[in-house]
């Protein structure tokens, strides 16, 4: 793992035969990812792939839809 700063790091993972990756313990701890959590896979052909906890996506979308998210 390469620590960029307190809130960022870079780490490599390998894709297994079933297309699975293991999220490193450091990342699971930083982003509070637990067994059974649902992650959203978001992709952009030019910029790459991002994994985001589904509950965070739903929270942001709820805020947008009800007008309370002003970020």
mmCIF file of N, CA and C in Angstrom:
data_model
loop_
_atom_site.group_PDB
_atom_site.id
_atom_site.type_symbol
_atom_site.label_atom_id
_atom_site.label_comp_id
_atom_site.label_asym_id
_atom_site.label_seq_id
_atom_site.Cartn_x
_atom_site.Cartn_y
_atom_site.Cartn_z
ATOM 1 N N UNK A 1 0.852 -1.181 0.000
ATOM 2 C CA UNK A 1 0.000 0.000 0.000
ATOM 3 C C UNK A 1 0.887 1.231 0.000
ATOM 4 N N UNK A 2 0.535 2.204 -0.833
ATOM 5 C CA UNK A 2 1.229 3.488 -0.843
ATOM 6 C C UNK A 2 0.280 4.524 -0.271
ATOM 7 N N UNK A 3 0.654 5.121 0.844
ATOM 8 C CA UNK A 3 -0.163 6.144 1.484
ATOM 9 C C UNK A 3 0.161 7.482 0.830
ATOM 10 N N UNK A 4 -0.836 8.101 0.225
ATOM 11 C CA UNK A 4 -0.655 9.402 -0.420
ATOM 12 C C UNK A 4 -0.707 10.494 0.638
ATOM 13 N N UNK A 5 -1.696 10.431 1.501
ATOM 14 C CA UNK A 5 -1.814 11.300 2.668
ATOM 15 C C UNK A 5 -2.747 10.603 3.648
ATOM 16 N N UNK A 6 -3.192 11.300 4.673
ATOM 17 C CA UNK A 6 -4.008 10.675 5.715
ATOM 18 C C UNK A 6 -5.307 10.081 5.173
ATOM 19 N N UNK A 7 -5.870 10.680 4.150
ATOM 20 C CA UNK A 7 -7.170 10.255 3.632
ATOM 21 C C UNK A 7 -7.106 9.532 2.291
ATOM 22 N N UNK A 8 -5.911 9.274 1.777
ATOM 23 C CA UNK A 8 -5.793 8.672 0.446
ATOM 24 C C UNK A 8 -4.677 7.633 0.418
ATOM 25 N N UNK A 9 -4.898 6.609 -0.371
ATOM 26 C CA UNK A 9 -3.862 5.609 -0.576
ATOM 27 C C UNK A 9 -4.045 4.965 -1.938
ATOM 28 N N UNK A 10 -3.012 4.281 -2.368
ATOM 29 C CA UNK A 10 -3.056 3.530 -3.619
ATOM 30 C C UNK A 10 -2.609 2.113 -3.291
ATOM 31 N N UNK A 11 -3.371 1.128 -3.734
ATOM 32 C CA UNK A 11 -3.020 -0.266 -3.496
ATOM 33 C C UNK A 11 -3.478 -1.091 -4.687
ATOM 34 N N UNK A 12 -2.704 -2.088 -5.033
ATOM 35 C CA UNK A 12 -3.094 -2.928 -6.165
ATOM 36 C C UNK A 12 -3.809 -4.178 -5.660
ATOM 37 N N UNK A 13 -4.750 -4.648 -6.450
ATOM 38 C CA UNK A 13 -5.458 -5.896 -6.175
ATOM 39 C C UNK A 13 -5.497 -6.688 -7.474
ATOM 40 N N UNK A 14 -5.646 -7.992 -7.351
ATOM 41 C CA UNK A 14 -5.738 -8.843 -8.543
ATOM 42 C C UNK A 14 -7.161 -9.327 -8.714
ATOM 43 N N UNK A 15 -7.569 -9.452 -9.957
ATOM 44 C CA UNK A 15 -8.888 -9.984 -10.281
ATOM 45 C C UNK A 15 -8.771 -11.506 -10.327
ATOM 46 N N UNK A 16 -9.650 -12.174 -9.581
ATOM 47 C CA UNK A 16 -9.649 -13.631 -9.538
ATOM 48 C C UNK A 16 -10.368 -14.237 -10.729
ATOM 49 N N UNK A 17 -10.389 -15.560 -10.818
ATOM 50 C CA UNK A 17 -10.985 -16.238 -11.970
ATOM 51 C C UNK A 17 -12.478 -15.974 -12.150
ATOM 52 N N UNK A 18 -13.169 -15.589 -11.094
ATOM 53 C CA UNK A 18 -14.602 -15.284 -11.195
ATOM 54 C C UNK A 18 -14.852 -13.781 -11.312
ATOM 55 N N UNK A 19 -13.795 -13.004 -11.558
ATOM 56 C CA UNK A 19 -13.942 -11.564 -11.694
ATOM 57 C C UNK A 19 -13.997 -10.837 -10.364
ATOM 58 N N UNK A 20 -13.670 -11.514 -9.284
ATOM 59 C CA UNK A 20 -13.752 -10.916 -7.954
ATOM 60 C C UNK A 20 -12.435 -10.259 -7.561
ATOM 61 N N UNK A 21 -12.544 -9.234 -6.727
ATOM 62 C CA UNK A 21 -11.374 -8.626 -6.106
ATOM 63 C C UNK A 21 -11.578 -8.652 -4.598
ATOM 64 N N UNK A 22 -10.479 -8.599 -3.870
ATOM 65 C CA UNK A 22 -10.545 -8.473 -2.420
ATOM 66 C C UNK A 22 -10.235 -7.029 -2.077
ATOM 67 N N UNK A 23 -11.125 -6.398 -1.340
ATOM 68 C CA UNK A 23 -10.888 -5.020 -0.903
ATOM 69 C C UNK A 23 -9.957 -5.097 0.303
ATOM 70 N N UNK A 24 -8.794 -4.462 0.228
ATOM 71 C CA UNK A 24 -7.828 -4.545 1.320
ATOM 72 C C UNK A 24 -8.404 -4.045 2.648
ATOM 73 N N UNK A 25 -7.917 -4.634 3.735
ATOM 74 C CA UNK A 25 -8.400 -4.287 5.077
ATOM 75 C C UNK A 25 -8.307 -2.790 5.346
ATOM 76 N N UNK A 26 -7.234 -2.156 4.882
ATOM 77 C CA UNK A 26 -7.063 -0.716 5.111
ATOM 78 C C UNK A 26 -8.208 0.076 4.486
ATOM 79 N N UNK A 27 -8.611 -0.317 3.282
ATOM 80 C CA UNK A 27 -9.706 0.368 2.590
ATOM 81 C C UNK A 27 -11.036 0.080 3.272
ATOM 82 N N UNK A 28 -11.252 -1.177 3.674
ATOM 83 C CA UNK A 28 -12.503 -1.515 4.364
ATOM 84 C C UNK A 28 -12.631 -0.726 5.659
ATOM 85 N N UNK A 29 -11.543 -0.575 6.370
ATOM 86 C CA UNK A 29 -11.577 0.184 7.627
ATOM 87 C C UNK A 29 -11.833 1.668 7.353
ATOM 88 N N UNK A 30 -11.104 2.244 6.400
ATOM 89 C CA UNK A 30 -11.237 3.669 6.097
ATOM 90 C C UNK A 30 -12.659 4.023 5.666
ATOM 91 N N UNK A 31 -13.291 3.138 4.887
ATOM 92 C CA UNK A 31 -14.608 3.433 4.334
ATOM 93 C C UNK A 31 -15.738 2.688 5.029
ATOM 94 N N UNK A 32 -15.427 2.089 6.169
ATOM 95 C CA UNK A 32 -16.424 1.398 6.996
ATOM 96 C C UNK A 32 -17.216 0.377 6.176
ATOM 97 N N UNK A 33 -16.492 -0.453 5.443
ATOM 98 C CA UNK A 33 -17.114 -1.500 4.633
ATOM 99 C C UNK A 33 -17.070 -2.799 5.426
ATOM 100 N N UNK A 34 -18.233 -3.402 5.617
ATOM 101 C CA UNK A 34 -18.345 -4.633 6.392
ATOM 102 C C UNK A 34 -18.911 -5.752 5.528
ATOM 103 N N UNK A 35 -18.753 -6.975 6.018
ATOM 104 C CA UNK A 35 -19.321 -8.138 5.339
ATOM 105 C C UNK A 35 -20.820 -7.916 5.151
ATOM 106 N N UNK A 36 -21.312 -8.143 3.952
ATOM 107 C CA UNK A 36 -22.735 -7.985 3.661
ATOM 108 C C UNK A 36 -23.119 -6.620 3.120
ATOM 109 N N UNK A 37 -22.216 -5.630 3.205
ATOM 110 C CA UNK A 37 -22.519 -4.311 2.640
ATOM 111 C C UNK A 37 -22.662 -4.422 1.122
ATOM 112 N N UNK A 38 -23.502 -3.585 0.559
ATOM 113 C CA UNK A 38 -23.673 -3.522 -0.890
ATOM 114 C C UNK A 38 -22.886 -2.334 -1.417
ATOM 115 N N UNK A 39 -22.106 -2.578 -2.465
ATOM 116 C CA UNK A 39 -21.335 -1.516 -3.103
ATOM 117 C C UNK A 39 -21.867 -1.286 -4.505
ATOM 118 N N UNK A 40 -21.858 -0.041 -4.933
ATOM 119 C CA UNK A 40 -22.224 0.307 -6.299
ATOM 120 C C UNK A 40 -20.923 0.395 -7.099
ATOM 121 N N UNK A 41 -20.918 -0.188 -8.288
ATOM 122 C CA UNK A 41 -19.773 -0.104 -9.181
ATOM 123 C C UNK A 41 -20.128 0.922 -10.242
ATOM 124 N N UNK A 42 -19.369 2.001 -10.275
ATOM 125 C CA UNK A 42 -19.619 3.066 -11.245
ATOM 126 C C UNK A 42 -18.434 3.117 -12.196
ATOM 127 N N UNK A 43 -18.700 3.247 -13.468
ATOM 128 C CA UNK A 43 -17.615 3.241 -14.428
ATOM 129 C C UNK A 43 -17.743 4.321 -15.479
ATOM 130 N N UNK A 44 -16.609 4.760 -15.938
ATOM 131 C CA UNK A 44 -16.504 5.730 -17.014
ATOM 132 C C UNK A 44 -15.387 5.214 -17.917
ATOM 133 N N UNK A 45 -15.662 5.057 -19.192
ATOM 134 C CA UNK A 45 -14.696 4.469 -20.116
ATOM 135 C C UNK A 45 -13.359 5.203 -20.123
ATOM 136 N N UNK A 46 -13.363 6.494 -19.864
ATOM 137 C CA UNK A 46 -12.121 7.274 -19.890
ATOM 138 C C UNK A 46 -11.488 7.443 -18.516
ATOM 139 N N UNK A 47 -12.304 7.446 -17.464
ATOM 140 C CA UNK A 47 -11.775 7.768 -16.138
ATOM 141 C C UNK A 47 -11.607 6.571 -15.219
ATOM 142 N N UNK A 48 -12.268 5.453 -15.516
ATOM 143 C CA UNK A 48 -12.065 4.259 -14.716
ATOM 144 C C UNK A 48 -13.277 3.848 -13.909
ATOM 145 N N UNK A 49 -13.017 3.052 -12.879
ATOM 146 C CA UNK A 49 -14.059 2.447 -12.055
ATOM 147 C C UNK A 49 -13.973 2.998 -10.638
ATOM 148 N N UNK A 50 -15.135 3.173 -10.014
ATOM 149 C CA UNK A 50 -15.203 3.578 -8.606
ATOM 150 C C UNK A 50 -16.167 2.653 -7.880
ATOM 151 N N UNK A 51 -15.861 2.342 -6.635
ATOM 152 C CA UNK A 51 -16.749 1.579 -5.765
ATOM 153 C C UNK A 51 -17.245 2.516 -4.678
ATOM 154 N N UNK A 52 -18.550 2.557 -4.482
ATOM 155 C CA UNK A 52 -19.153 3.430 -3.475
ATOM 156 C C UNK A 52 -20.191 2.625 -2.711
ATOM 157 N N UNK A 53 -20.234 2.814 -1.397
ATOM 158 C CA UNK A 53 -21.249 2.113 -0.612
ATOM 159 C C UNK A 53 -22.632 2.546 -1.083
ATOM 160 N N UNK A 54 -23.506 1.572 -1.278
ATOM 161 C CA UNK A 54 -24.838 1.847 -1.807
ATOM 162 C C UNK A 54 -25.613 2.797 -0.908
ATOM 163 N N UNK A 55 -25.483 2.654 0.413
ATOM 164 C CA UNK A 55 -26.247 3.537 1.296
ATOM 165 C C UNK A 55 -25.828 4.992 1.138
ATOM 166 N N UNK A 56 -24.570 5.248 0.787
ATOM 167 C CA UNK A 56 -24.133 6.626 0.545
ATOM 168 C C UNK A 56 -24.739 7.173 -0.743
ATOM 169 N N UNK A 57 -24.824 6.334 -1.760
ATOM 170 C CA UNK A 57 -25.439 6.758 -3.022
ATOM 171 C C UNK A 57 -26.910 7.076 -2.791
ATOM 172 N N UNK A 58 -27.602 6.191 -2.068
ATOM 173 C CA UNK A 58 -29.024 6.415 -1.792
ATOM 174 C C UNK A 58 -29.229 7.691 -0.981
ATOM 175 N N UNK A 59 -28.324 7.953 -0.039
ATOM 176 C CA UNK A 59 -28.432 9.155 0.794
ATOM 177 C C UNK A 59 -28.284 10.420 -0.062
ATOM 178 N N UNK A 60 -27.300 10.424 -0.943
ATOM 179 C CA UNK A 60 -27.094 11.580 -1.823
ATOM 180 C C UNK A 60 -28.283 11.750 -2.762
ATOM 181 N N UNK A 61 -28.737 10.652 -3.350
ATOM 182 C CA UNK A 61 -29.879 10.735 -4.267
ATOM 183 C C UNK A 61 -31.132 11.225 -3.546
ATOM 184 N N UNK A 62 -31.342 10.754 -2.330
ATOM 185 C CA UNK A 62 -32.486 11.217 -1.551
ATOM 186 C C UNK A 62 -32.416 12.707 -1.294
ATOM 187 N N UNK A 63 -31.214 13.195 -0.986
ATOM 188 C CA UNK A 63 -31.034 14.623 -0.756
ATOM 189 C C UNK A 63 -31.292 15.445 -2.000
ATOM 190 N N UNK A 64 -30.851 14.937 -3.137
ATOM 191 C CA UNK A 64 -31.082 15.643 -4.400
ATOM 192 C C UNK A 64 -32.575 15.690 -4.708
ATOM 193 N N UNK A 65 -33.238 14.560 -4.524
ATOM 194 C CA UNK A 65 -34.657 14.493 -4.865
ATOM 195 C C UNK A 65 -35.533 15.317 -3.937
ATOM 196 N N UNK A 66 -35.139 15.430 -2.661
ATOM 197 C CA UNK A 66 -35.970 16.233 -1.757
ATOM 198 C C UNK A 66 -35.449 17.662 -1.597
ATOM 199 N N UNK A 67 -34.342 17.981 -2.299
ATOM 200 C CA UNK A 67 -33.828 19.344 -2.291
ATOM 201 C C UNK A 67 -32.982 19.701 -1.092
ATOM 202 N N UNK A 68 -32.657 18.732 -0.225
ATOM 203 C CA UNK A 68 -31.899 19.064 0.984
ATOM 204 C C UNK A 68 -30.399 18.963 0.800
ATOM 205 N N UNK A 69 -29.919 18.401 -0.306
ATOM 206 C CA UNK A 69 -28.484 18.282 -0.533
ATOM 207 C C UNK A 69 -28.006 19.525 -1.273
ATOM 208 N N UNK A 70 -27.316 20.391 -0.590
ATOM 209 C CA UNK A 70 -26.882 21.665 -1.180
ATOM 210 C C UNK A 70 -25.377 21.723 -1.402
ATOM 211 N N UNK A 71 -24.684 20.569 -1.463
ATOM 212 C CA UNK A 71 -23.224 20.558 -1.628
ATOM 213 C C UNK A 71 -22.814 20.882 -3.021
#
